[in-house]
Short mmCIF file of C-alpha atoms in Angstrom, two decimals:
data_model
loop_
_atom_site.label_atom_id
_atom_site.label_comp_id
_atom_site.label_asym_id
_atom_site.label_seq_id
_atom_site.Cartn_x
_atom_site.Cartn_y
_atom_site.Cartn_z
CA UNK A 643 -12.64 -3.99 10.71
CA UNK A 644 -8.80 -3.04 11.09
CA UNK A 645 -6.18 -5.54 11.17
CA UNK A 646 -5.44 -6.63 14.79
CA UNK A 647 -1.86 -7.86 14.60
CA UNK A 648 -1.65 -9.70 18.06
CA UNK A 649 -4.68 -12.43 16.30
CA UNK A 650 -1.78 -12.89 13.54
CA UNK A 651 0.69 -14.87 14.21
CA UNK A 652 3.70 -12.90 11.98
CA UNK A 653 6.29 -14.95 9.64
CA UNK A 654 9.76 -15.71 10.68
CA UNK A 655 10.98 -17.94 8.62
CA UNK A 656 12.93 -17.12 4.69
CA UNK A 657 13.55 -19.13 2.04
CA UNK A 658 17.03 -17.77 1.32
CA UNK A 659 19.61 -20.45 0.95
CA UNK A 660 22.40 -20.21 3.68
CA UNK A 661 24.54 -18.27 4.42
CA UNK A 662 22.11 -15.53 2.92
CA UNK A 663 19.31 -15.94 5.64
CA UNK A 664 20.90 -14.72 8.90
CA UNK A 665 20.82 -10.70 7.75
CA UNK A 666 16.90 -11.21 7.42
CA UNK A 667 16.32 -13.41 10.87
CA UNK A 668 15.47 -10.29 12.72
CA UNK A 669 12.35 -9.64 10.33
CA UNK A 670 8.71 -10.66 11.14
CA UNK A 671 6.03 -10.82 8.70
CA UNK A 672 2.47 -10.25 9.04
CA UNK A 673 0.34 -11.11 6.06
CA UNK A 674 -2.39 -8.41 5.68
CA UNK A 675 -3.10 -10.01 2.10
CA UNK A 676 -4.69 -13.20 2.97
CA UNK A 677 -6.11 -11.12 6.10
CA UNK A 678 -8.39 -9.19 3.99
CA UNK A 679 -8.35 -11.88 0.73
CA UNK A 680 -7.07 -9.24 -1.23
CA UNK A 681 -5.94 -10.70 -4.64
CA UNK A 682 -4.99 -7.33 -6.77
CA UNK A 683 -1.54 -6.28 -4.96
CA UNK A 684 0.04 -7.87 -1.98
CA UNK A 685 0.55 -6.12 1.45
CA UNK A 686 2.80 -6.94 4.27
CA UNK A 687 3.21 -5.50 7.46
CA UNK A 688 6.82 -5.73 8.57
CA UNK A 689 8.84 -5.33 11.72
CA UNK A 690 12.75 -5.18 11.84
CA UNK A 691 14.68 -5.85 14.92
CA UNK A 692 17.39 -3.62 15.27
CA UNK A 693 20.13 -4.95 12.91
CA UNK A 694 18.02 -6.78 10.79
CA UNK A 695 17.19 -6.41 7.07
CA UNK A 696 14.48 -6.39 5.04
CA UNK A 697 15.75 -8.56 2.20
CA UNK A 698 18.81 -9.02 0.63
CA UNK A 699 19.47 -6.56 -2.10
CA UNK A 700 16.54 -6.76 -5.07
CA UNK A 701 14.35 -5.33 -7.78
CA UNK A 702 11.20 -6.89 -9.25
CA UNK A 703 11.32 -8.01 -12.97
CA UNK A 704 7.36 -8.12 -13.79
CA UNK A 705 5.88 -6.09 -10.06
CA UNK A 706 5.67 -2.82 -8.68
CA UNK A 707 6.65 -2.19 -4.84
CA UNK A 708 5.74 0.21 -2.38
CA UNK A 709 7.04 0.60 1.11
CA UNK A 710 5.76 2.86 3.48
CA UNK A 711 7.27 3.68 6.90
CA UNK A 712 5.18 3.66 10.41
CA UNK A 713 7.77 3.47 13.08
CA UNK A 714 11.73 3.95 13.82
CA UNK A 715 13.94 4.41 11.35
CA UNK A 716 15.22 2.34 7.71
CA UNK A 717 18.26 2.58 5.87
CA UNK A 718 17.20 2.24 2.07
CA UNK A 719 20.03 0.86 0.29
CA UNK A 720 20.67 0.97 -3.98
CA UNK A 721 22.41 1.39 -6.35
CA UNK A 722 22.27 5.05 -6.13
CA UNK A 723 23.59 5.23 -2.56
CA UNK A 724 21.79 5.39 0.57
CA UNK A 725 19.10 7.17 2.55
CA UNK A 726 17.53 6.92 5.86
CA UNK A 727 13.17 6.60 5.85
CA UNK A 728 11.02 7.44 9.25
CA UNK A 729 7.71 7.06 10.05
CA UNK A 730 5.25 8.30 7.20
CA UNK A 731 7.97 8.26 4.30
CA UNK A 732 7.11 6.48 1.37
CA UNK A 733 9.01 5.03 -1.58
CA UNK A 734 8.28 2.88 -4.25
CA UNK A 735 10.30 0.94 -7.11
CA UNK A 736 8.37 0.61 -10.87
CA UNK A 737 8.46 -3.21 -12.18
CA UNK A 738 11.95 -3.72 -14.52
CA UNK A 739 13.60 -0.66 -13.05
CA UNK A 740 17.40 -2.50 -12.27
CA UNK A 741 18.45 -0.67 -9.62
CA UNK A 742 18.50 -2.95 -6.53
CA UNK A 743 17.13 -1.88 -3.37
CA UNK A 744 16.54 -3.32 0.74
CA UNK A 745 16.29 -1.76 4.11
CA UNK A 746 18.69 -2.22 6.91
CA UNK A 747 17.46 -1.50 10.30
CA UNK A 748 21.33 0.18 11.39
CA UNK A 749 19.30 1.62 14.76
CA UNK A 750 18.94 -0.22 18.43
CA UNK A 751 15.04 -0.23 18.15
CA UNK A 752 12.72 -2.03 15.77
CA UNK A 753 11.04 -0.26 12.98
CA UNK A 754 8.01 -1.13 11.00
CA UNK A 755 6.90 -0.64 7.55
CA UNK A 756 4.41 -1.66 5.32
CA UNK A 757 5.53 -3.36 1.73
CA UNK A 758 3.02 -3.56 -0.88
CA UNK A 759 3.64 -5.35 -4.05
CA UNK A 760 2.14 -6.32 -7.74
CA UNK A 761 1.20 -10.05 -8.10
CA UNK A 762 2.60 -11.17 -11.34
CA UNK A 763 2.34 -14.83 -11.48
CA UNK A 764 5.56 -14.55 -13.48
CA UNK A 765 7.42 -12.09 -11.54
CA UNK A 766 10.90 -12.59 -10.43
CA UNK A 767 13.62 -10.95 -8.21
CA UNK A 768 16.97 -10.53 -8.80
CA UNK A 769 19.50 -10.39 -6.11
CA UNK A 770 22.79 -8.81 -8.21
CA UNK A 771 24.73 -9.06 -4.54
CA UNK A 772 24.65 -12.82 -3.92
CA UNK A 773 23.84 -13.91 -7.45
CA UNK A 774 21.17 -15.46 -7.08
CA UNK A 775 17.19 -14.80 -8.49
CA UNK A 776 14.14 -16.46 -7.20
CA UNK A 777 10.89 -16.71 -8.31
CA UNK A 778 7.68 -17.91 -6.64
CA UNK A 779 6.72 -21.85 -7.02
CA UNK A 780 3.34 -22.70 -6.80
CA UNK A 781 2.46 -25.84 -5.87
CA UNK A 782 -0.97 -27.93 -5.26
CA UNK A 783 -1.33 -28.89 -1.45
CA UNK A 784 -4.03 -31.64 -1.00
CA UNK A 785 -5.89 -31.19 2.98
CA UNK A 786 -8.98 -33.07 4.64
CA UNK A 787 -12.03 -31.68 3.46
CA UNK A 788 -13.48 -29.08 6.12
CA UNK A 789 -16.14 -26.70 6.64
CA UNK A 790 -15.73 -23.21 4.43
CA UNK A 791 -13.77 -21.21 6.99
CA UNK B 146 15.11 7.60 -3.32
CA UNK B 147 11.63 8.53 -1.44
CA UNK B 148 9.26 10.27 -1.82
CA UNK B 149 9.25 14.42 -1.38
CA UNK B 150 6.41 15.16 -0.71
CA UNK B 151 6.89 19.53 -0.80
CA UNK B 152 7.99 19.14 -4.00
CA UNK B 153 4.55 17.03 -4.63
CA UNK B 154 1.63 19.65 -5.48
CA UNK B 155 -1.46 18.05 -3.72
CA UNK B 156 -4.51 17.62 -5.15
CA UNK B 157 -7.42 19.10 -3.38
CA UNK B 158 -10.60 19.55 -6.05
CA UNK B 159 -12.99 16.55 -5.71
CA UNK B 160 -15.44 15.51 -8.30
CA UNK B 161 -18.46 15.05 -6.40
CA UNK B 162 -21.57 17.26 -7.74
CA UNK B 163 -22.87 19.54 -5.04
CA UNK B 164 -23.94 19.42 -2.27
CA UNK B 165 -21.78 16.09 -1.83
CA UNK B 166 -18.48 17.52 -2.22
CA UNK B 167 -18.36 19.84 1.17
CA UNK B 168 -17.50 16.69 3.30
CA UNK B 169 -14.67 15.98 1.55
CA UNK B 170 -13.35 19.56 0.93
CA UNK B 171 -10.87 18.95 3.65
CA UNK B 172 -8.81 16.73 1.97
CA UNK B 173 -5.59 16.91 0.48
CA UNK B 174 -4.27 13.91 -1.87
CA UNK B 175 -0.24 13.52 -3.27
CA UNK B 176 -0.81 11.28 -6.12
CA UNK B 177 2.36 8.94 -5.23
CA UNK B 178 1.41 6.18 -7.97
CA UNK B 179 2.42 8.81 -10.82
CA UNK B 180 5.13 9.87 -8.42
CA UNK B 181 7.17 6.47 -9.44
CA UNK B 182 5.37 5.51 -12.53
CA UNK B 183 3.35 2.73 -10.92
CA UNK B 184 0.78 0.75 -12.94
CA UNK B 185 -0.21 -2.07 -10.95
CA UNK B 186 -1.56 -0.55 -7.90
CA UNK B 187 -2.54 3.38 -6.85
CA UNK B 188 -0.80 4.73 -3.98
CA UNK B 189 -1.85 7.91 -2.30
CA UNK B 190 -0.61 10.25 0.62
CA UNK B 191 -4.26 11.74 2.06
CA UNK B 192 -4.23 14.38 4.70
CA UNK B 193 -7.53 14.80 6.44
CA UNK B 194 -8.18 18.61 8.09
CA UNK B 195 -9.93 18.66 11.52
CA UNK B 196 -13.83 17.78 10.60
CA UNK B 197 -13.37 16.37 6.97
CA UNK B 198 -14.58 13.10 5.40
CA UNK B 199 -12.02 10.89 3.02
CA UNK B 200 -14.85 10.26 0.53
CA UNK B 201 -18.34 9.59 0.65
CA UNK B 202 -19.13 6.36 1.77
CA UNK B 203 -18.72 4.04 -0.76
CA UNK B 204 -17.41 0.49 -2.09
CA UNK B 205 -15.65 -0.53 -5.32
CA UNK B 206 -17.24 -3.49 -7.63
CA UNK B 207 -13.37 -4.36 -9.11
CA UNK B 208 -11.14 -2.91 -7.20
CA UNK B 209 -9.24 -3.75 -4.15
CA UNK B 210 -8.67 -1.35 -1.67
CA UNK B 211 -6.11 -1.07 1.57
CA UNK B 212 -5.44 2.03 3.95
CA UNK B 213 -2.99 2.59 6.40
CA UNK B 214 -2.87 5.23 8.86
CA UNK B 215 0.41 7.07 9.80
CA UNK B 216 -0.67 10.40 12.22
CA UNK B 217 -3.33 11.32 13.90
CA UNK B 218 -6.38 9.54 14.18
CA UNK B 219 -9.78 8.90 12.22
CA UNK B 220 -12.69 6.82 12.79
CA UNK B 221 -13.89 4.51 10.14
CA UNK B 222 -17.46 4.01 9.21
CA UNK B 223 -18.79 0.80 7.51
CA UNK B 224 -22.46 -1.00 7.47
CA UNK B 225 -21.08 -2.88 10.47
CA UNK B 226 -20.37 0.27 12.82
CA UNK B 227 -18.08 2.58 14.02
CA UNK B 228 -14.45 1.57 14.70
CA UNK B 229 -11.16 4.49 15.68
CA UNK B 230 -7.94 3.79 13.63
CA UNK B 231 -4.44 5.45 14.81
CA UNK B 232 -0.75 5.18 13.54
CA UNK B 233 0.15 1.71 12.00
CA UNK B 234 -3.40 0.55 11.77
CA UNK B 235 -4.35 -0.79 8.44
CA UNK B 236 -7.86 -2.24 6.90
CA UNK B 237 -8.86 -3.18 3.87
CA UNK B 238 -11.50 -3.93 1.14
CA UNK B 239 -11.81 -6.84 -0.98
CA UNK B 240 -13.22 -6.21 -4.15
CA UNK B 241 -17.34 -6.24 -4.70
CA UNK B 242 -18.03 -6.43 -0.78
CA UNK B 243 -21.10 -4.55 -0.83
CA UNK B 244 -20.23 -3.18 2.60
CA UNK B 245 -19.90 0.85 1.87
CA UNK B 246 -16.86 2.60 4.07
CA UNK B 247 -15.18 5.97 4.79
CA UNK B 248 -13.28 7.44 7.18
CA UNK B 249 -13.93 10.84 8.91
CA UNK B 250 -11.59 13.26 11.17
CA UNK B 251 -13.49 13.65 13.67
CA UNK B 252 -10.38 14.95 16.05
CA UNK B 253 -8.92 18.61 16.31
CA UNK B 254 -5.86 17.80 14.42
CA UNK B 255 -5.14 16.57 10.78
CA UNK B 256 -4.85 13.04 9.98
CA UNK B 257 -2.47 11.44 7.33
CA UNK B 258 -2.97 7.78 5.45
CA UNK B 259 -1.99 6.32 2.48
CA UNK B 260 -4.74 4.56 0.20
CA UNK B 261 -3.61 1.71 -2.04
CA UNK B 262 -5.80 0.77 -4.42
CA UNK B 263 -6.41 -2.11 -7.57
CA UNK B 264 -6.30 -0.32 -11.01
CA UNK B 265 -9.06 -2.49 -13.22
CA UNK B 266 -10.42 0.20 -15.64
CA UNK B 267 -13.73 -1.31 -15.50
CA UNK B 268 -14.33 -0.35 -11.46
CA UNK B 269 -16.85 1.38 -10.14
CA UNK B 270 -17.45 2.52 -6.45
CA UNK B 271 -21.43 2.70 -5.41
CA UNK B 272 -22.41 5.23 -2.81
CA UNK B 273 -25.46 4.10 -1.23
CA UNK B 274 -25.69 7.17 1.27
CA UNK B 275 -26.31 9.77 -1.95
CA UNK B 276 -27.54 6.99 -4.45
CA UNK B 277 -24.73 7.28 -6.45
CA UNK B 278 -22.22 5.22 -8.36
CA UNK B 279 -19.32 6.70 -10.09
CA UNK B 280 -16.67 5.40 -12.93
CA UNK B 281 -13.28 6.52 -14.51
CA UNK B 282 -13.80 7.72 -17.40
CA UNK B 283 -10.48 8.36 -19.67
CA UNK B 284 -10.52 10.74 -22.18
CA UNK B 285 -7.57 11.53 -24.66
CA UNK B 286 -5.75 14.93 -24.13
CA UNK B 287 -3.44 16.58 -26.49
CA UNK B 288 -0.52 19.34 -26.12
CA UNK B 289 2.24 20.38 -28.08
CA UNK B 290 4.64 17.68 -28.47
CA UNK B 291 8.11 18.10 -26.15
CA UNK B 292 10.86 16.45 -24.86
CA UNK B 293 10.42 13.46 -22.75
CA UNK B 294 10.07 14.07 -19.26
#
């Protein structure tokens, strides 16, 4: 059965350390992945208020990315300049490749895309623009035993 | 920079033994994971024509699987029912699910998604409708050595 996004409640919220956080805030997340318990690749459906972007600036050390386009219109932003994605484009950035890339929403409606990504366990970005590189921390969370859900 | 996809020759053969492979001959696939040298994860551009199937009904022992639609509109068919999917809707497959799917174009106009799929080398997808099952099965090609692409 198809995702029905209004029985997800999307993501707000980044971890980016201020003042690196306010060009994402216009960015909701909905996580398809744990959706569907997929566990090979990750996939995200995104929406970007108009201004908003999708990350700051980034490539993958150890995972492929894909992003495909559904609705309104993307600025894709690297190294090698820029160009502008609409609904059914599709572009996608190979694991170690250094060439950083995001997506600015620059128009006055929201666009939506789809990111899919590898899951290394040992996968890092790096974020040349703001010097900075994150990686993803897992930790053990303890809860009250319940039924299986 | 994204993907072009008239400078993409699609694939349309299908390797399905007769008289399985007339559902399907409708179908046009840009192979978008060789595209950008992706290894973790397949992506794939499918058009559907007016009256064709995506596959045969099937599901994949090892491999994840996601689609998203971007145009037009085709109805999905599982063990559980029927069920119309239309731009931005997305569904996917979990690995071993015994729970056989395809999607058919049952409209008057063509339909486009993109098919993401795990890449374990040991898969195999079981088609209960033709009592099939079918594997990868890599073979080693030569040709006259040349400069690197």
């Amino acid at each position: 059965m198809k995702a029905d996004y209004d029985k997800i409640r999307p993501r707000t919220e980044s971890s980016y350390p201020d003042p690196h956080k306010a060009q994402v805030s216009g960015r909701k997340t909905w996580p398809i992945t744990s959706l569907f318990r997929l566990t090979q690749f990750g996939v995200n459906r995104v929406e970007l208020a108009p201004g908003s972007w999708s990350t700051q600036r980034h490539w993958h050390r150890r995972n492929d990315e894909a992003v495909i386009v559904i609705e309104g219109e993307v600025v894709l932003v690297t190294d090698e300049g820029e160009e502008v994605l609409g609904p059914g484009d599709c572009v996608a950035f190979k694991a170690g490749v250094e060439n950083a890339h995001h997506f600015q929403n620059r128009s006055d409606r929201p666009a939506v895309y789809f990111d899919i990504g590898g899951r290394d366990p040992w996968d890092s970005s790096v974020f040349p623009d703001i010097g900075l590189e994150a990686r993803t921390n897992m930790q053990i969370e303890f809860r009250p035993l319940k039924a299986p859900e």
